[in-house]
GROMACS .gro file of N, CA and C in nm:
model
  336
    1UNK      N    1  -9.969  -4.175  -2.166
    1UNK     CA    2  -9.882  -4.107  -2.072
    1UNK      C    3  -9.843  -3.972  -2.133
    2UNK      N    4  -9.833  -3.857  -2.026
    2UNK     CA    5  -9.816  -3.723  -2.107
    2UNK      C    6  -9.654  -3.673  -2.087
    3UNK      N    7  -9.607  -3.682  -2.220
    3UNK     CA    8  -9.462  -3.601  -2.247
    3UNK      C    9  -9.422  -3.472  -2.156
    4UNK      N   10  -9.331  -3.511  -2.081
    4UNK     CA   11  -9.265  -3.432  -1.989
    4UNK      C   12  -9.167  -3.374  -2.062
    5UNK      N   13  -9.171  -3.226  -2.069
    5UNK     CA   14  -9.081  -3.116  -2.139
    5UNK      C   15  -8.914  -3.117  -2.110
    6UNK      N   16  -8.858  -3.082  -2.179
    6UNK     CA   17  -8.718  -3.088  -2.152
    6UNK      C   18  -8.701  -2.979  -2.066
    7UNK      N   19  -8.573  -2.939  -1.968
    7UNK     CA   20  -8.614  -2.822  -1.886
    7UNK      C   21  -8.445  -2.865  -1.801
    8UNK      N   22  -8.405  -2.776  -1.819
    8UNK     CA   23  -8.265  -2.766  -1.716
    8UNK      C   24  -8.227  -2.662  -1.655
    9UNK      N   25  -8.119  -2.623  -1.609
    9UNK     CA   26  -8.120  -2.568  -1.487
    9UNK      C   27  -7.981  -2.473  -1.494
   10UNK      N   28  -7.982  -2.328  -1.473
   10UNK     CA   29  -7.868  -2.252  -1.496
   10UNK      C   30  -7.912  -2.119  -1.395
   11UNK      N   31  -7.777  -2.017  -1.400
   11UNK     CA   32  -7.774  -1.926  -1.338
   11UNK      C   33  -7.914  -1.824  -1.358
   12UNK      N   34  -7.973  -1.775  -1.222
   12UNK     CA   35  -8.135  -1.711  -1.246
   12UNK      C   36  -8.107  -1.535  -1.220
   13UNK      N   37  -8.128  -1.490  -1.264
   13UNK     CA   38  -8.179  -1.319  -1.263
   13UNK      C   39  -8.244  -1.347  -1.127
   14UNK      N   40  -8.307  -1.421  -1.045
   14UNK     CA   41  -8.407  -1.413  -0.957
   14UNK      C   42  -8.301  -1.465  -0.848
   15UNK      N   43  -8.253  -1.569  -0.845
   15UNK     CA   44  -8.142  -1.628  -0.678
   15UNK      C   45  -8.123  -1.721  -0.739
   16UNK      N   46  -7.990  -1.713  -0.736
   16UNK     CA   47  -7.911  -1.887  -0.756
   16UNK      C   48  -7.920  -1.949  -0.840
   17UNK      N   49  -7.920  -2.048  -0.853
   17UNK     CA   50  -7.972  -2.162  -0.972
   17UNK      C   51  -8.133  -2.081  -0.984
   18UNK      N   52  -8.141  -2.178  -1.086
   18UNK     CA   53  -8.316  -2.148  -1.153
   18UNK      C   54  -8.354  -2.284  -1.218
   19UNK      N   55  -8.459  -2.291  -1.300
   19UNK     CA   56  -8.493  -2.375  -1.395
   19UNK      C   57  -8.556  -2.331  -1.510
   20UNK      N   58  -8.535  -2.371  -1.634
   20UNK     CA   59  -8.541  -2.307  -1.752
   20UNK      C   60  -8.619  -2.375  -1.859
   21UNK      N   61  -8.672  -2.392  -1.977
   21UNK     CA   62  -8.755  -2.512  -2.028
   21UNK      C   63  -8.662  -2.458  -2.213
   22UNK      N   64  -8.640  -2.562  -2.211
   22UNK     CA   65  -8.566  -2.611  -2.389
   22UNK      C   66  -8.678  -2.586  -2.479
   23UNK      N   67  -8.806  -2.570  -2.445
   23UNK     CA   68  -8.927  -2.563  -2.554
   23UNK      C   69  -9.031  -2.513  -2.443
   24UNK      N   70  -9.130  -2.444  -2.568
   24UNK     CA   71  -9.270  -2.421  -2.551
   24UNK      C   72  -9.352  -2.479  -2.441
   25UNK      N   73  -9.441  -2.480  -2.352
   25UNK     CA   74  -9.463  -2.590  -2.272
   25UNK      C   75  -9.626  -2.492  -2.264
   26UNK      N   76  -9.738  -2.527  -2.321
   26UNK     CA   77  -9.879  -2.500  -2.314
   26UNK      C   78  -9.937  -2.558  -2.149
   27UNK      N   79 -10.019  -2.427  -2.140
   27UNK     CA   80 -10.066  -2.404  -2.057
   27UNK      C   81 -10.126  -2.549  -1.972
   28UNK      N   82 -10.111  -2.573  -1.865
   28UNK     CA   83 -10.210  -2.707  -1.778
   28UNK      C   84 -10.082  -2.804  -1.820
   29UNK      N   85  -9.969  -2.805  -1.874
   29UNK     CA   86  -9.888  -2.911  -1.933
   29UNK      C   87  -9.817  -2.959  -1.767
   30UNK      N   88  -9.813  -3.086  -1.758
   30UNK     CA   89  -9.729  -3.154  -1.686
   30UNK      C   90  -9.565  -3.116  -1.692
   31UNK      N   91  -9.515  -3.018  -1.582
   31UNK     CA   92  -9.343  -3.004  -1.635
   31UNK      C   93  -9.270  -3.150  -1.601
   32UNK      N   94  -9.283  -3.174  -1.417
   32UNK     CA   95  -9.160  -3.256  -1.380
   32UNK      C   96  -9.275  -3.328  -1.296
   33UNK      N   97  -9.209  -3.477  -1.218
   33UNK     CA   98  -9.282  -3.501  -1.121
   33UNK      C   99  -9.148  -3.499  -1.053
   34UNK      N  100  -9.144  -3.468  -0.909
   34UNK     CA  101  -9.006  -3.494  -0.849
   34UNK      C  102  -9.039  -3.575  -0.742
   35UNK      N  103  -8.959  -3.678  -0.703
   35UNK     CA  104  -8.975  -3.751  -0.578
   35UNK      C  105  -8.935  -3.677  -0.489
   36UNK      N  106  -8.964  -3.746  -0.365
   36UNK     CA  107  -8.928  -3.676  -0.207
   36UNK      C  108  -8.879  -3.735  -0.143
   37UNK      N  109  -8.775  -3.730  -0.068
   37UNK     CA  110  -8.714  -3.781   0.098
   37UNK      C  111  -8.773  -3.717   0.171
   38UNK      N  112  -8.875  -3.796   0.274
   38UNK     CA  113  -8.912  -3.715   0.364
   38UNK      C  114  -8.864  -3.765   0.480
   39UNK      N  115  -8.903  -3.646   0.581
   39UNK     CA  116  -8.754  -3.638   0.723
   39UNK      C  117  -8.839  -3.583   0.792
   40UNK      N  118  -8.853  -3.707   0.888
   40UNK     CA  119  -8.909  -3.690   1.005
   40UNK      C  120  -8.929  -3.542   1.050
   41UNK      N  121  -9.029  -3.475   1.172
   41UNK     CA  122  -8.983  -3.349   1.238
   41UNK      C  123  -8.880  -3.317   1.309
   42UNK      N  124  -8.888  -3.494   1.358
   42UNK     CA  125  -8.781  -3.483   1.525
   42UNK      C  126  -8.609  -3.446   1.424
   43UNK      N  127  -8.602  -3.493   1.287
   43UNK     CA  128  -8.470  -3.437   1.207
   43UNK      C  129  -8.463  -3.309   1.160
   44UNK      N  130  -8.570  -3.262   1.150
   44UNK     CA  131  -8.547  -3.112   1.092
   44UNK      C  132  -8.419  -3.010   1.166
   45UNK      N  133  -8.410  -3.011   1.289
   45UNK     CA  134  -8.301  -2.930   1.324
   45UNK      C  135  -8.180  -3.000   1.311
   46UNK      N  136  -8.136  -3.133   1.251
   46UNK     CA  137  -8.023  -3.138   1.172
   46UNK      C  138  -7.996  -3.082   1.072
   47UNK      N  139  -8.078  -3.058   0.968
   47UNK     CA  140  -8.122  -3.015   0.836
   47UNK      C  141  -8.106  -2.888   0.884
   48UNK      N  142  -8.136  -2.804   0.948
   48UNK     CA  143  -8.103  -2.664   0.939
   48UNK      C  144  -8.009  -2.616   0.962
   49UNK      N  145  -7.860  -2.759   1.027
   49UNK     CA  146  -7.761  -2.693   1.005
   49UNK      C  147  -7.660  -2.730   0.898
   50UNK      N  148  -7.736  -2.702   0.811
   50UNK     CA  149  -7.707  -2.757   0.682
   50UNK      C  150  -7.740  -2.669   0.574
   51UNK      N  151  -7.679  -2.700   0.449
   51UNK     CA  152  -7.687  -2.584   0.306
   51UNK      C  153  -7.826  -2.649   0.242
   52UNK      N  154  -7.877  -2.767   0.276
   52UNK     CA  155  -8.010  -2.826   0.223
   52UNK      C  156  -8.126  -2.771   0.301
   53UNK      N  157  -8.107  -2.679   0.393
   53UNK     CA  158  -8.234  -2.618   0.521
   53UNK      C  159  -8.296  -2.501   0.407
   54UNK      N  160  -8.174  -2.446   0.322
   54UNK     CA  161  -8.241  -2.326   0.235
   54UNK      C  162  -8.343  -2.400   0.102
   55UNK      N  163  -8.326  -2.531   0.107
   55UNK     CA  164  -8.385  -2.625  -0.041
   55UNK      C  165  -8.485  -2.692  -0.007
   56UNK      N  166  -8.551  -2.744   0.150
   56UNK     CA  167  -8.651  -2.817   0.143
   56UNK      C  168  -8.783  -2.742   0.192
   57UNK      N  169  -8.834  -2.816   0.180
   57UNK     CA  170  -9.017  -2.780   0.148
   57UNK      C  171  -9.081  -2.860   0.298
   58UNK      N  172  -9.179  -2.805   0.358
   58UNK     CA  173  -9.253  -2.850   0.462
   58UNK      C  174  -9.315  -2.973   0.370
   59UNK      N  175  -9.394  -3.102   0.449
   59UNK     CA  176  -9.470  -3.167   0.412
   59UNK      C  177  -9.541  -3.257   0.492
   60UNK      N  178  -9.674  -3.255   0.468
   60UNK     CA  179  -9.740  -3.366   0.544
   60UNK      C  180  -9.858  -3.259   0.540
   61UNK      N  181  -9.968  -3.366   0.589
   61UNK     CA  182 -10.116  -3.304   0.582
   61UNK      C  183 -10.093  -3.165   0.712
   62UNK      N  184 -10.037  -3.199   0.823
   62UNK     CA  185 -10.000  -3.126   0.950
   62UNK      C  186  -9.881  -3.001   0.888
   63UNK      N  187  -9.791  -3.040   0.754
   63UNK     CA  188  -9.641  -2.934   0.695
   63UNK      C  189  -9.590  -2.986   0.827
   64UNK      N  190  -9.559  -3.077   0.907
   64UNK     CA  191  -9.482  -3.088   1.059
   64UNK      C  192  -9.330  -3.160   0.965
   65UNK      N  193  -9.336  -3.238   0.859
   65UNK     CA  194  -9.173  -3.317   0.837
   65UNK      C  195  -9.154  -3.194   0.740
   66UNK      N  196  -9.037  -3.257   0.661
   66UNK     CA  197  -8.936  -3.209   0.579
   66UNK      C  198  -8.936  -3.301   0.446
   67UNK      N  199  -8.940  -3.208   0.306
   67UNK     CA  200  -8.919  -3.284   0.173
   67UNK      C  201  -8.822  -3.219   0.166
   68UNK      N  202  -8.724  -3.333   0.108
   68UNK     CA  203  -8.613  -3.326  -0.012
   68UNK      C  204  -8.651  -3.329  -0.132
   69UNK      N  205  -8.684  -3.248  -0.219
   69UNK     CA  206  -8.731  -3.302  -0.343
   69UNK      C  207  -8.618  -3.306  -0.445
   70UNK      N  208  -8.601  -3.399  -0.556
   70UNK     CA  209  -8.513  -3.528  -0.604
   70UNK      C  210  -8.565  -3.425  -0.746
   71UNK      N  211  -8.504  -3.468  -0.816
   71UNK     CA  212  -8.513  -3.419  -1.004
   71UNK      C  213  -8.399  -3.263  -0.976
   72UNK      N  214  -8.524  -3.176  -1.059
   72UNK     CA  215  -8.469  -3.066  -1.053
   72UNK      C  216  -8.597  -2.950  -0.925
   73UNK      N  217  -8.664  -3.030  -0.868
   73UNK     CA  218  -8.755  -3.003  -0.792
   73UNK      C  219  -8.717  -2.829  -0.661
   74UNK      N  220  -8.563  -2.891  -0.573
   74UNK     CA  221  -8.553  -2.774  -0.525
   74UNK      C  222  -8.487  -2.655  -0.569
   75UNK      N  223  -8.491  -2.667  -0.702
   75UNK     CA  224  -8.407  -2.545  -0.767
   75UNK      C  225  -8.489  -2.462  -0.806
   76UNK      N  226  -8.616  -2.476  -0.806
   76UNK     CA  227  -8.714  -2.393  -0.910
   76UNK      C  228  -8.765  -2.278  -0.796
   77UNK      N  229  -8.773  -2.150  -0.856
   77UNK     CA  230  -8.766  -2.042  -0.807
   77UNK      C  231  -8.876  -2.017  -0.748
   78UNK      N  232  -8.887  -1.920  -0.676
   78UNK     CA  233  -9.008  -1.858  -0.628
   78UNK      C  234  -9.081  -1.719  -0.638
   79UNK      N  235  -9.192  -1.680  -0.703
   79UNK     CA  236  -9.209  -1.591  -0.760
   79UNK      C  237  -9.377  -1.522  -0.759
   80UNK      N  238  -9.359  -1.442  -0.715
   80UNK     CA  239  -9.527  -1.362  -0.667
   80UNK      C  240  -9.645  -1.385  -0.872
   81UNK      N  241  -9.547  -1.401  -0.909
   81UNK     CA  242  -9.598  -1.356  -1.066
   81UNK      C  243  -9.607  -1.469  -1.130
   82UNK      N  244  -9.590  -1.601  -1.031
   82UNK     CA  245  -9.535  -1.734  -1.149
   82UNK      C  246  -9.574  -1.791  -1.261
   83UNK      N  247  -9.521  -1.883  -1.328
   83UNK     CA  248  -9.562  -1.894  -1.443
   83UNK      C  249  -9.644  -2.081  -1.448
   84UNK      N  250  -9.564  -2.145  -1.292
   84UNK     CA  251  -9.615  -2.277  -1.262
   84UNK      C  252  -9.674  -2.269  -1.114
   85UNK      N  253  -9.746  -2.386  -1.136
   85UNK     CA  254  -9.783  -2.416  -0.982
   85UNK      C  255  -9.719  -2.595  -0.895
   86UNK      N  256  -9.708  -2.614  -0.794
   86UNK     CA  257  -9.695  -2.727  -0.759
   86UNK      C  258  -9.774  -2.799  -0.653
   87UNK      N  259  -9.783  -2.909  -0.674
   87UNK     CA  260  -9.894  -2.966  -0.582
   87UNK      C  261  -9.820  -3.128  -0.556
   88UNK      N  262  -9.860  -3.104  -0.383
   88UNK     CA  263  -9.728  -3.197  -0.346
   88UNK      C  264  -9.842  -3.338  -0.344
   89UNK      N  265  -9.850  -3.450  -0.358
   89UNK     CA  266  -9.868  -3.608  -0.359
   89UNK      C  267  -9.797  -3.696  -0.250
   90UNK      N  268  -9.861  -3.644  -0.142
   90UNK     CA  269  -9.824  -3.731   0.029
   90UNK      C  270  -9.853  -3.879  -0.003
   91UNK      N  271  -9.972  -3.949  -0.080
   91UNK     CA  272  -9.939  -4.082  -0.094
   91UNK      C  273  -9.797  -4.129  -0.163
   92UNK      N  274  -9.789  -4.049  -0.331
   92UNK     CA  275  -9.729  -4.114  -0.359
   92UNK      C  276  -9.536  -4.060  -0.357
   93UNK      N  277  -9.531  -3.934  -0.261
   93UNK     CA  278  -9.422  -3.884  -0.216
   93UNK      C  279  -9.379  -3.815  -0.317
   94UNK      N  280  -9.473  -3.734  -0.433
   94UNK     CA  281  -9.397  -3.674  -0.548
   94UNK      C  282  -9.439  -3.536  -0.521
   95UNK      N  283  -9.388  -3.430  -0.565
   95UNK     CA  284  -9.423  -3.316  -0.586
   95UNK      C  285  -9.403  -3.266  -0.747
   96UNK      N  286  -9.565  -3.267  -0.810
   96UNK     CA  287  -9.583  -3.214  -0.947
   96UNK      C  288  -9.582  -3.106  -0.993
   97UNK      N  289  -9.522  -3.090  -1.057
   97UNK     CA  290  -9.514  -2.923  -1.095
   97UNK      C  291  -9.583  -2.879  -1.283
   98UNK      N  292  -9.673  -2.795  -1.264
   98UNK     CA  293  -9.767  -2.773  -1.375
   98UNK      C  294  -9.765  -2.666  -1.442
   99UNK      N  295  -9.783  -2.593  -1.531
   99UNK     CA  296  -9.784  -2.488  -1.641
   99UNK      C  297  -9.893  -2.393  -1.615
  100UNK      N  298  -9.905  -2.289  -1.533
  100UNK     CA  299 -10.000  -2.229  -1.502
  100UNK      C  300 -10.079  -2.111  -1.632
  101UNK      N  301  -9.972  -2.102  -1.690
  101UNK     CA  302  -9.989  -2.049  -1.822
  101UNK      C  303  -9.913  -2.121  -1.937
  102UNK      N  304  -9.901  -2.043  -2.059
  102UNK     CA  305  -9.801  -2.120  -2.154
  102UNK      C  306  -9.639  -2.056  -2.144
  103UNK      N  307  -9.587  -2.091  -2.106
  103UNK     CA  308  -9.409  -2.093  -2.060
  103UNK      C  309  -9.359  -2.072  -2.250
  104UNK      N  310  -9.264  -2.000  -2.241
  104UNK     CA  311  -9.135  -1.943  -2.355
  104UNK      C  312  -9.098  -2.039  -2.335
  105UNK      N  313  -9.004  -2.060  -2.524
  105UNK     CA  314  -8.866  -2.103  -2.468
  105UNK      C  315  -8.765  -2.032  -2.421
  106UNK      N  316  -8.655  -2.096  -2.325
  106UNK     CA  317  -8.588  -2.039  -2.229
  106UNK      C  318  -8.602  -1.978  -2.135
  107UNK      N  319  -8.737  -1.926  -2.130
  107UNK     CA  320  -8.850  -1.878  -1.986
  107UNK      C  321  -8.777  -1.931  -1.848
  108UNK      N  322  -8.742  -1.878  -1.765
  108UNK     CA  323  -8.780  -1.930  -1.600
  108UNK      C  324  -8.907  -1.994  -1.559
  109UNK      N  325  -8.866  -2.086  -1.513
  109UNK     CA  326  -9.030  -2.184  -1.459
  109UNK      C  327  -8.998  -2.135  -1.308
  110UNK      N  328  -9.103  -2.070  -1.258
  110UNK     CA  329  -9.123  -2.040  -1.091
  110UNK      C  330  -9.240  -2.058  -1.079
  111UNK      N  331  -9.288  -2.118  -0.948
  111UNK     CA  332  -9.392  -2.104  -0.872
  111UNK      C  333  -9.412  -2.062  -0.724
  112UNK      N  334  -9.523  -2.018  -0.708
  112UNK     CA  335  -9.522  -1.940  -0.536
  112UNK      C  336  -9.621  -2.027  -0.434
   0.00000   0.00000   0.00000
């Protein structure tokens, strides 16, 4: 099983919260896996009148529902230049997030 990096979460130069990594994290490295609540379509316009409409992620083979993603999943920034990528897991409802290069410590982890 591959060691998932330490990585928490503070005020970003970029919007709002961010996410940050305690150590080194080499390139292709596994950061987080985050679970998902997913929400129906027919709920999405509850969710948008809501402070969670700015935090979730489309999902499904169609993007027609709504992810909640669980960990530190909707905090992580978004960024034309990033340093991760994520790739969402409709079977098993996770969204993985990966090391597109090798990440600093104290680096911002974003992906686009």
């Amino acid at each position: 099983m591959q060691r998932i990096p330490s990585i928490y979460f503070q005020e970003s130069p970029i919007h709002g919260r961010g996410i940050f990594t305690y150590e080194a994290i080499p390139k292709g490295s596994l950061i987080e896996i985050c679970p998902v609540i997913v929400l129906p379509p027919e709920q999405i316009p509850y969710l948008e009148k809501t402070l969670l409409y700015h935090y979730y992620f489309t999902w499904g083979d169609q993007q027609q529902a709504a992810a909640i993603l669980l960990g530190f999943g909707s905090l992580y920034n978004h960024a034309v230049l990033c340093n991760a990528k994520h790739i969402m897991d409709y079977e098993q409802q996770t969204m993985d997030v990966y090391a597109l290069r090798d990440i600093e410590v104290g680096e911002e982890i974003t992906f686009n």
